[in-house]
CSV table of C-alpha atoms in Angstrom, one decimal:
chain,number,residue,atom,x,y,z
A,1,UNK,CA,-43.5,-5.6,22.9
A,2,UNK,CA,-40.9,-4.4,25.0
A,3,UNK,CA,-40.7,-0.5,25.5
A,4,UNK,CA,-37.1,-0.5,24.1
A,5,UNK,CA,-38.2,-2.3,21.1
A,6,UNK,CA,-41.1,0.0,20.6
A,7,UNK,CA,-38.8,3.0,20.6
A,8,UNK,CA,-36.7,1.5,18.1
A,9,UNK,CA,-39.5,0.6,15.8
A,10,UNK,CA,-40.8,4.3,16.4
A,11,UNK,CA,-37.3,5.6,15.4
A,12,UNK,CA,-37.1,3.7,12.2
A,13,UNK,CA,-40.2,5.2,11.1
A,14,UNK,CA,-39.4,8.6,12.2
A,15,UNK,CA,-35.7,9.0,10.9
A,16,UNK,CA,-35.7,10.9,7.6
A,17,UNK,CA,-33.2,10.3,4.8
A,18,UNK,CA,-30.9,13.3,5.9
A,19,UNK,CA,-30.7,11.5,9.3
A,20,UNK,CA,-33.0,14.3,11.1
A,21,UNK,CA,-36.0,13.5,12.9
A,22,UNK,CA,-39.0,15.3,11.4
A,23,UNK,CA,-41.2,17.8,13.2
A,24,UNK,CA,-43.2,15.8,16.1
A,25,UNK,CA,-40.9,12.9,15.6
A,26,UNK,CA,-38.8,11.4,18.4
A,27,UNK,CA,-35.4,12.5,18.9
A,28,UNK,CA,-34.1,10.9,22.2
A,29,UNK,CA,-34.5,9.0,25.3
A,30,UNK,CA,-33.1,6.0,26.9
A,31,UNK,CA,-32.7,3.2,24.3
A,32,UNK,CA,-33.3,5.5,21.4
A,33,UNK,CA,-31.0,4.6,18.5
A,34,UNK,CA,-32.4,7.0,15.8
A,35,UNK,CA,-31.6,10.7,15.0
A,36,UNK,CA,-30.9,12.9,18.0
A,37,UNK,CA,-31.3,16.1,15.9
A,38,UNK,CA,-34.4,17.7,14.5
A,39,UNK,CA,-35.5,19.2,11.1
A,40,UNK,CA,-35.2,22.9,10.6
A,41,UNK,CA,-37.8,24.7,12.4
A,42,UNK,CA,-38.0,22.3,15.2
A,43,UNK,CA,-36.1,21.7,18.5
A,44,UNK,CA,-35.5,18.5,20.4
A,45,UNK,CA,-37.7,18.8,23.5
A,46,UNK,CA,-37.1,16.7,26.7
A,47,UNK,CA,-40.2,15.0,27.9
A,48,UNK,CA,-38.7,12.4,30.4
A,49,UNK,CA,-35.8,10.0,30.6
A,50,UNK,CA,-37.4,8.0,27.9
A,51,UNK,CA,-38.7,10.2,25.5
A,52,UNK,CA,-37.8,13.7,23.6
A,53,UNK,CA,-39.7,14.7,20.6
A,54,UNK,CA,-39.1,17.4,17.8
A,55,UNK,CA,-41.4,20.5,18.6
A,56,UNK,CA,-41.7,23.6,16.4
A,57,UNK,CA,-39.3,26.1,17.6
A,58,UNK,CA,-36.6,28.5,16.6
A,59,UNK,CA,-33.6,26.1,16.9
A,60,UNK,CA,-32.6,24.3,13.7
A,61,UNK,CA,-31.1,21.2,15.3
A,62,UNK,CA,-30.6,20.4,18.9
A,63,UNK,CA,-29.1,17.1,20.2
A,64,UNK,CA,-31.1,15.1,22.7
A,65,UNK,CA,-28.1,14.8,25.0
A,66,UNK,CA,-28.8,18.3,26.1
A,67,UNK,CA,-32.6,18.6,26.0
A,68,UNK,CA,-34.2,21.9,26.0
A,69,UNK,CA,-37.4,22.7,27.7
A,70,UNK,CA,-40.1,24.2,25.5
A,71,UNK,CA,-40.8,28.0,26.1
A,72,UNK,CA,-44.0,27.9,24.1
A,73,UNK,CA,-47.1,29.0,25.7
A,74,UNK,CA,-49.3,27.8,22.8
A,75,UNK,CA,-53.0,27.0,23.5
A,76,UNK,CA,-55.2,24.2,22.8
A,77,UNK,CA,-55.7,24.9,19.0
A,78,UNK,CA,-54.6,22.0,16.8
A,79,UNK,CA,-52.7,24.8,14.7
A,80,UNK,CA,-50.7,26.0,17.7
A,81,UNK,CA,-47.5,24.8,19.2
A,82,UNK,CA,-48.3,22.6,22.3
A,83,UNK,CA,-48.0,24.0,25.6
A,84,UNK,CA,-46.9,20.9,27.3
A,85,UNK,CA,-49.6,20.9,29.7
A,86,UNK,CA,-52.9,19.2,29.2
A,87,UNK,CA,-56.0,21.1,29.4
A,88,UNK,CA,-58.0,18.4,31.4
A,89,UNK,CA,-57.0,15.6,33.9
A,90,UNK,CA,-59.9,13.6,35.5
A,91,UNK,CA,-61.3,10.4,36.8
A,92,UNK,CA,-64.4,8.4,36.1
A,93,UNK,CA,-66.9,8.4,39.0
A,94,UNK,CA,-68.7,5.1,38.4
A,95,UNK,CA,-71.8,3.6,39.6
A,96,UNK,CA,-74.8,4.7,37.8
A,97,UNK,CA,-73.6,2.4,35.1
A,98,UNK,CA,-73.3,-0.7,37.1
A,99,UNK,CA,-75.2,-3.7,35.8
A,100,UNK,CA,-74.7,-2.6,31.9
A,101,UNK,CA,-73.1,-5.1,29.7
A,102,UNK,CA,-71.5,-4.4,26.3
A,103,UNK,CA,-74.6,-5.7,24.5
A,104,UNK,CA,-76.4,-2.6,25.8
A,105,UNK,CA,-78.5,-4.4,28.7
A,106,UNK,CA,-78.6,-2.9,32.0
A,107,UNK,CA,-79.9,-4.5,35.2
A,108,UNK,CA,-81.3,-1.6,37.3
A,109,UNK,CA,-81.1,-3.5,40.4
A,110,UNK,CA,-77.4,-3.5,40.2
A,111,UNK,CA,-77.2,0.3,39.8
A,112,UNK,CA,-75.0,1.6,42.7
A,113,UNK,CA,-75.1,5.4,42.8
A,114,UNK,CA,-72.0,6.9,44.2
A,115,UNK,CA,-73.8,9.1,46.6
A,116,UNK,CA,-73.8,8.5,50.4
A,117,UNK,CA,-77.3,10.0,50.7
A,118,UNK,CA,-78.6,6.9,48.7
A,119,UNK,CA,-76.6,4.4,50.7
A,120,UNK,CA,-73.5,4.4,48.5
A,121,UNK,CA,-69.9,5.4,48.5
A,122,UNK,CA,-69.3,9.3,49.0
A,123,UNK,CA,-68.6,10.2,45.2
A,124,UNK,CA,-69.0,13.9,45.8
A,125,UNK,CA,-66.4,13.6,48.7
A,126,UNK,CA,-64.2,11.7,46.3
A,127,UNK,CA,-64.4,14.7,43.6
A,128,UNK,CA,-63.8,17.4,46.2
A,129,UNK,CA,-60.6,15.6,47.4
A,130,UNK,CA,-59.4,15.0,43.7
A,131,UNK,CA,-60.0,18.5,42.9
A,132,UNK,CA,-58.5,20.2,46.2
A,133,UNK,CA,-55.8,17.7,47.0
A,134,UNK,CA,-54.7,16.4,43.4
A,135,UNK,CA,-55.6,19.3,41.1
A,136,UNK,CA,-58.0,17.2,38.8
A,137,UNK,CA,-60.5,19.3,36.8
A,138,UNK,CA,-62.6,16.8,34.9
A,139,UNK,CA,-64.9,14.0,35.8
A,140,UNK,CA,-66.8,11.5,33.7
A,141,UNK,CA,-70.0,10.5,35.2
A,142,UNK,CA,-71.3,7.1,33.4
A,143,UNK,CA,-75.0,6.3,33.6
A,144,UNK,CA,-77.2,3.7,31.9
A,145,UNK,CA,-79.8,4.9,29.4
A,146,UNK,CA,-82.3,2.4,31.1
A,147,UNK,CA,-81.6,4.4,34.2
A,148,UNK,CA,-82.3,7.7,33.0
A,149,UNK,CA,-85.8,6.6,31.6
A,150,UNK,CA,-86.5,3.9,34.3
A,151,UNK,CA,-87.1,1.3,31.8
A,152,UNK,CA,-85.2,-1.8,31.2
A,153,UNK,CA,-87.4,-3.2,28.3
A,154,UNK,CA,-88.2,-0.3,26.0
A,155,UNK,CA,-86.0,2.4,24.6
A,156,UNK,CA,-87.3,5.8,25.2
A,157,UNK,CA,-86.5,9.5,25.4
A,158,UNK,CA,-88.5,10.8,28.3
A,159,UNK,CA,-86.3,11.3,31.5
A,160,UNK,CA,-87.8,9.8,34.7
A,161,UNK,CA,-88.0,12.6,37.1
A,162,UNK,CA,-86.9,10.5,40.2
A,163,UNK,CA,-84.0,8.7,38.7
A,164,UNK,CA,-82.7,11.8,36.8
A,165,UNK,CA,-82.9,13.9,40.2
A,166,UNK,CA,-80.7,11.3,41.6
A,167,UNK,CA,-78.1,11.5,38.9
A,168,UNK,CA,-78.4,15.1,38.8
A,169,UNK,CA,-77.4,15.2,42.4
A,170,UNK,CA,-74.0,13.8,41.2
A,171,UNK,CA,-73.8,16.2,38.4
A,172,UNK,CA,-74.3,19.2,40.6
A,173,UNK,CA,-71.8,17.8,43.1
A,174,UNK,CA,-69.3,17.7,40.2
A,175,UNK,CA,-70.1,21.4,38.9
A,176,UNK,CA,-69.8,22.6,42.6
A,177,UNK,CA,-66.2,21.6,42.5
A,178,UNK,CA,-65.6,24.0,39.6
A,179,UNK,CA,-64.4,21.0,37.5
A,180,UNK,CA,-65.9,20.0,33.9
A,181,UNK,CA,-68.3,17.1,34.0
A,182,UNK,CA,-68.8,14.6,31.3
A,183,UNK,CA,-72.5,13.1,31.0
A,184,UNK,CA,-71.6,9.8,29.7
A,185,UNK,CA,-74.6,7.4,28.2
A,186,UNK,CA,-72.9,4.1,29.0
A,187,UNK,CA,-74.6,1.7,26.4
A,188,UNK,CA,-72.0,0.9,24.0
A,189,UNK,CA,-74.4,2.2,20.9
A,190,UNK,CA,-77.2,-0.4,22.1
A,191,UNK,CA,-80.4,-0.7,23.9
A,192,UNK,CA,-81.0,-4.4,24.8
A,193,UNK,CA,-78.7,-5.8,22.3
A,194,UNK,CA,-80.0,-3.7,19.4
A,195,UNK,CA,-77.7,-0.9,17.7
A,196,UNK,CA,-79.0,2.6,17.4
A,197,UNK,CA,-79.9,3.4,13.8
A,198,UNK,CA,-79.0,0.0,12.7
A,199,UNK,CA,-81.7,-2.4,13.7
A,200,UNK,CA,-82.3,-0.9,17.2
A,201,UNK,CA,-83.8,2.2,18.3
A,202,UNK,CA,-84.1,5.1,15.7
A,203,UNK,CA,-81.7,7.8,15.8
A,204,UNK,CA,-84.7,10.2,16.7
A,205,UNK,CA,-85.0,8.3,20.2
A,206,UNK,CA,-81.4,8.8,21.2
A,207,UNK,CA,-81.2,12.3,19.8
A,208,UNK,CA,-84.3,13.2,21.6
A,209,UNK,CA,-83.1,11.9,24.9
A,210,UNK,CA,-80.0,13.8,24.5
A,211,UNK,CA,-82.0,16.8,23.7
A,212,UNK,CA,-83.9,16.4,26.8
A,213,UNK,CA,-80.6,16.0,28.7
A,214,UNK,CA,-79.0,19.1,27.1
A,215,UNK,CA,-82.1,21.3,27.8
A,216,UNK,CA,-81.4,20.8,31.6
A,217,UNK,CA,-77.6,21.8,31.4
A,218,UNK,CA,-77.8,24.4,28.4
A,219,UNK,CA,-76.7,27.1,30.8
A,220,UNK,CA,-73.8,25.1,32.4
A,221,UNK,CA,-70.6,25.9,30.4
A,222,UNK,CA,-68.6,23.2,32.3
A,223,UNK,CA,-71.0,20.3,31.2
A,224,UNK,CA,-69.6,18.1,28.5
A,225,UNK,CA,-71.8,15.7,26.5
A,226,UNK,CA,-70.5,12.2,25.9
A,227,UNK,CA,-72.6,11.0,23.2
A,228,UNK,CA,-72.0,7.0,23.6
A,229,UNK,CA,-69.7,4.9,25.5
A,230,UNK,CA,-67.7,2.5,23.5
A,231,UNK,CA,-69.6,1.6,20.4
A,232,UNK,CA,-68.4,-1.6,19.1
A,233,UNK,CA,-69.0,-4.1,16.2
A,234,UNK,CA,-71.2,-1.4,14.4
A,235,UNK,CA,-71.9,-2.7,10.9
A,236,UNK,CA,-71.7,0.7,9.2
A,237,UNK,CA,-69.6,3.4,10.4
A,238,UNK,CA,-71.1,5.9,8.1
A,239,UNK,CA,-74.6,5.2,9.4
A,240,UNK,CA,-73.2,5.5,12.9
A,241,UNK,CA,-71.9,8.8,11.9
A,242,UNK,CA,-75.3,9.9,10.9
A,243,UNK,CA,-76.5,8.7,14.3
A,244,UNK,CA,-73.8,10.9,16.0
A,245,UNK,CA,-74.8,14.0,13.8
A,246,UNK,CA,-78.5,13.6,14.8
A,247,UNK,CA,-77.5,13.7,18.5
A,248,UNK,CA,-75.2,16.9,18.0
A,249,UNK,CA,-77.8,18.5,16.2
A,250,UNK,CA,-80.4,17.8,19.0
A,251,UNK,CA,-77.9,19.0,21.6
A,252,UNK,CA,-77.4,22.3,20.0
A,253,UNK,CA,-80.8,22.9,19.2
A,254,UNK,CA,-81.7,22.3,22.9
A,255,UNK,CA,-79.7,25.5,23.7
A,256,UNK,CA,-76.5,23.9,24.5
A,257,UNK,CA,-74.7,25.8,21.9
A,258,UNK,CA,-71.2,26.1,23.2
A,259,UNK,CA,-70.3,23.1,25.3
A,260,UNK,CA,-68.0,20.3,24.0
A,261,UNK,CA,-69.5,17.3,22.5
A,262,UNK,CA,-67.5,14.0,22.4
A,263,UNK,CA,-67.9,11.9,19.2
A,264,UNK,CA,-67.2,8.3,19.7
A,265,UNK,CA,-66.0,5.9,17.1
A,266,UNK,CA,-66.1,2.0,16.5
A,267,UNK,CA,-64.0,-0.7,18.1
A,268,UNK,CA,-64.8,0.4,21.7
A,269,UNK,CA,-63.7,3.8,20.6
A,270,UNK,CA,-60.1,2.7,20.4
A,271,UNK,CA,-57.6,5.4,19.9
A,272,UNK,CA,-55.3,2.8,18.0
A,273,UNK,CA,-58.2,2.1,15.7
A,274,UNK,CA,-59.9,5.2,15.3
A,275,UNK,CA,-58.6,6.1,11.8
A,276,UNK,CA,-58.0,2.6,10.4
A,277,UNK,CA,-61.3,1.3,11.1
A,278,UNK,CA,-63.0,4.4,9.4
A,279,UNK,CA,-64.3,6.0,12.7
A,280,UNK,CA,-62.1,9.2,12.3
A,281,UNK,CA,-62.9,9.8,8.6
A,282,UNK,CA,-66.5,9.2,9.0
A,283,UNK,CA,-67.0,11.4,12.2
A,284,UNK,CA,-65.0,14.2,10.3
A,285,UNK,CA,-68.4,15.0,8.6
A,286,UNK,CA,-70.3,15.6,11.8
A,287,UNK,CA,-71.1,19.3,12.1
A,288,UNK,CA,-72.8,21.8,14.4
A,289,UNK,CA,-76.0,23.3,12.9
A,290,UNK,CA,-74.0,26.4,11.7
A,291,UNK,CA,-71.6,24.1,9.8
A,292,UNK,CA,-68.6,24.5,12.1
A,293,UNK,CA,-66.9,21.8,14.1
A,294,UNK,CA,-66.3,24.0,17.1
A,295,UNK,CA,-66.1,22.1,20.3
A,296,UNK,CA,-66.8,18.8,18.4
A,297,UNK,CA,-64.1,16.7,20.1
A,298,UNK,CA,-63.1,13.0,19.1
A,299,UNK,CA,-63.7,10.6,22.1
A,300,UNK,CA,-60.9,7.8,22.3
A,301,UNK,CA,-60.0,5.2,24.8
A,302,UNK,CA,-56.8,3.3,25.2
A,303,UNK,CA,-55.7,0.8,28.0
A,304,UNK,CA,-52.3,-0.5,28.7
A,305,UNK,CA,-52.7,-4.4,29.5
A,306,UNK,CA,-51.8,-7.0,26.9
A,307,UNK,CA,-55.0,-7.2,25.1
A,308,UNK,CA,-56.0,-3.5,25.6
A,309,UNK,CA,-59.3,-4.5,27.5
A,310,UNK,CA,-58.5,-2.8,30.7
A,311,UNK,CA,-59.3,-6.0,32.7
A,312,UNK,CA,-55.7,-6.9,33.7
A,313,UNK,CA,-53.6,-5.7,36.5
A,314,UNK,CA,-50.3,-5.4,34.7
A,315,UNK,CA,-49.4,-3.0,31.9
A,316,UNK,CA,-47.2,-3.8,28.9
A,317,UNK,CA,-47.2,-0.8,26.7
A,318,UNK,CA,-47.2,3.0,26.8
A,319,UNK,CA,-49.4,3.0,23.4
A,320,UNK,CA,-47.1,5.8,22.0
A,321,UNK,CA,-45.8,4.1,19.0
A,322,UNK,CA,-49.2,2.0,18.3
A,323,UNK,CA,-51.7,4.6,19.0
A,324,UNK,CA,-50.9,8.1,20.2
A,325,UNK,CA,-48.2,9.2,17.7
A,326,UNK,CA,-50.1,8.1,14.5
A,327,UNK,CA,-53.4,9.6,15.9
A,328,UNK,CA,-51.4,12.9,16.8
A,329,UNK,CA,-50.3,13.0,13.2
A,330,UNK,CA,-53.9,12.4,11.7
A,331,UNK,CA,-55.4,14.8,14.2
A,332,UNK,CA,-53.0,17.7,13.1
A,333,UNK,CA,-53.6,17.0,9.4
A,334,UNK,CA,-57.3,17.4,9.9
A,335,UNK,CA,-57.1,20.3,12.4
A,336,UNK,CA,-59.1,18.3,15.1
A,337,UNK,CA,-58.6,17.4,18.7
A,338,UNK,CA,-59.3,14.2,21.0
A,339,UNK,CA,-60.0,13.4,24.5
A,340,UNK,CA,-58.8,10.0,26.1
A,341,UNK,CA,-61.9,9.7,28.3
A,342,UNK,CA,-60.9,6.2,29.5
A,343,UNK,CA,-57.5,4.9,30.3
A,344,UNK,CA,-55.7,3.1,33.3
A,345,UNK,CA,-54.0,0.1,34.8
A,346,UNK,CA,-53.3,-1.5,37.9
A,347,UNK,CA,-51.5,-0.2,41.1
A,348,UNK,CA,-48.3,-1.7,40.2
A,349,UNK,CA,-44.9,-0.4,39.0
A,350,UNK,CA,-45.2,-1.4,35.5
A,351,UNK,CA,-48.3,0.5,35.1
A,352,UNK,CA,-46.8,3.6,36.7
A,353,UNK,CA,-43.9,3.6,34.3
A,354,UNK,CA,-46.1,3.0,31.2
A,355,UNK,CA,-49.0,5.3,32.1
A,356,UNK,CA,-46.7,8.1,33.1
A,357,UNK,CA,-45.0,7.9,29.5
A,358,UNK,CA,-48.1,7.9,27.8
A,359,UNK,CA,-49.4,10.9,29.7
A,360,UNK,CA,-46.0,12.6,29.2
A,361,UNK,CA,-46.4,12.2,25.4
A,362,UNK,CA,-49.9,13.4,25.5
A,363,UNK,CA,-48.7,16.6,27.4
A,364,UNK,CA,-45.9,17.2,24.5
A,365,UNK,CA,-48.8,17.1,22.1
A,366,UNK,CA,-51.3,19.1,23.9
A,367,UNK,CA,-52.3,21.0,20.6
A,368,UNK,CA,-54.2,17.8,19.6
A,369,UNK,CA,-54.8,16.0,22.9
A,370,UNK,CA,-56.9,17.7,25.6
A,371,UNK,CA,-56.5,15.4,28.3
A,372,UNK,CA,-57.0,12.0,29.9
A,373,UNK,CA,-59.7,10.4,32.3
A,374,UNK,CA,-58.8,7.5,34.5
A,375,UNK,CA,-61.0,4.4,35.0
A,376,UNK,CA,-62.2,4.4,37.7
A,377,UNK,CA,-63.2,5.6,41.2
A,378,UNK,CA,-66.9,6.0,42.5
A,379,UNK,CA,-68.7,2.9,43.6
A,380,UNK,CA,-66.0,0.5,42.8
A,381,UNK,CA,-64.5,-1.6,45.6
A,382,UNK,CA,-60.9,-0.8,46.5
A,383,UNK,CA,-59.8,-4.3,45.5
A,384,UNK,CA,-61.2,-3.8,41.8
A,385,UNK,CA,-58.4,-4.4,39.4
A,386,UNK,CA,-58.2,-0.9,38.0
A,387,UNK,CA,-59.1,0.9,41.3
A,388,UNK,CA,-58.6,4.6,41.6
A,389,UNK,CA,-61.0,4.7,44.6
A,390,UNK,CA,-59.4,6.8,47.4
A,391,UNK,CA,-59.6,5.6,51.0
A,392,UNK,CA,-60.7,8.0,53.8
A,393,UNK,CA,-59.6,7.4,57.5
A,394,UNK,CA,-59.7,11.0,58.5
A,395,UNK,CA,-57.7,11.9,55.5
A,396,UNK,CA,-58.1,10.9,51.8
A,397,UNK,CA,-55.3,8.5,50.6
A,398,UNK,CA,-54.9,7.9,46.9
A,399,UNK,CA,-54.0,4.6,45.1
A,400,UNK,CA,-50.4,4.1,43.8
A,401,UNK,CA,-51.5,4.9,40.1
A,402,UNK,CA,-53.4,8.0,41.0
A,403,UNK,CA,-50.8,9.5,43.2
A,404,UNK,CA,-47.8,8.5,40.7
A,405,UNK,CA,-49.3,9.4,37.4
A,406,UNK,CA,-53.0,10.4,37.1
A,407,UNK,CA,-52.8,13.4,39.6
A,408,UNK,CA,-51.8,16.6,37.9
A,409,UNK,CA,-49.6,17.3,40.9
A,410,UNK,CA,-47.6,13.9,40.4
A,411,UNK,CA,-45.4,15.6,37.8
A,412,UNK,CA,-46.3,12.8,35.1
A,413,UNK,CA,-47.0,15.7,32.4
A,414,UNK,CA,-43.5,16.7,32.5
A,415,UNK,CA,-42.1,13.3,32.9
A,416,UNK,CA,-40.4,13.7,36.2
A,417,UNK,CA,-42.6,10.9,38.0
A,418,UNK,CA,-42.3,7.1,38.0
A,419,UNK,CA,-39.3,7.0,36.0
């Protein structure tokens, strides 16, 4: 679907009977044919040349031909006005997950720690560069369940001291930058093909593993716990929510009472399918031991290629009409927030255009979207399709997509880059 056609379709769904766009609806942008005025209590706010949105404000109706910058300084609460600035912008630092397949098998011989002291790439140097030169403040650190327990054959909960020390070296390097750091078990809700809590390892096995991890980082406020990377083809989403609940309870009971926990849904934790496949409604029931949902954040992913797989260089969509706008509405209705912990594209112009638009939209809706994490740097080769690996020849040099869109210093959150 072309971007122009997507904008037209979005407009048809957003324009109200009185020819005004509703609060949070689109009200302008190149190719926009819908209403350019907003419902009372909202103002048409410029994001980029392709997108303007009706945001809560004092003006009753503002045409998109004279876009108004929002003066709101609202925070990250889903009941507040968006601040037009995302809380987090980050990069995945991959390597400890290498060798893992979507069936939950992990060949430890293929593990490639992104650490120069273990013969790998300089992942810590990459993170220092991303923070100091680009302004990133979040890193996701994928790791195989099998690596953490040093066992490819039997699911377990006890951390292997040697392997965990290696992984912790990366975690400590991340924390030393001042950024937030996501611990991500990269096993697709499985261990060697069997789904946790649904024919595979018992919920208690994964929960105890997470309890052991959480106990190590209970005093680290910048740690974020990513329950599981990309569950998929999970037969019963309510049963999966029970698994997630067991993990949340174990983490909190281990003393990590205030850190964020990312709750993943089905369908590779797709942002587009998060509500329709039942993931969101099921995960709404996951609570902290005290009955609250404080710092329980929904974990979603979204790529921009033709089949949303993140395996192609080209980008064909900005995902606004198909995924982010419907999800934003649902999150507001339920008073919740989400983090896009995997997104990206090739280092080509159509990805610059579409990803910049996606990021600008999320920034305009920062009351419900906390931020994004690009895939991926770390141990990947610079020739990798979605490489965000910076090169180092005396000075660090970023890829096109990082410098144009992903970097907070690129201006993508205000829509001023790549248009």
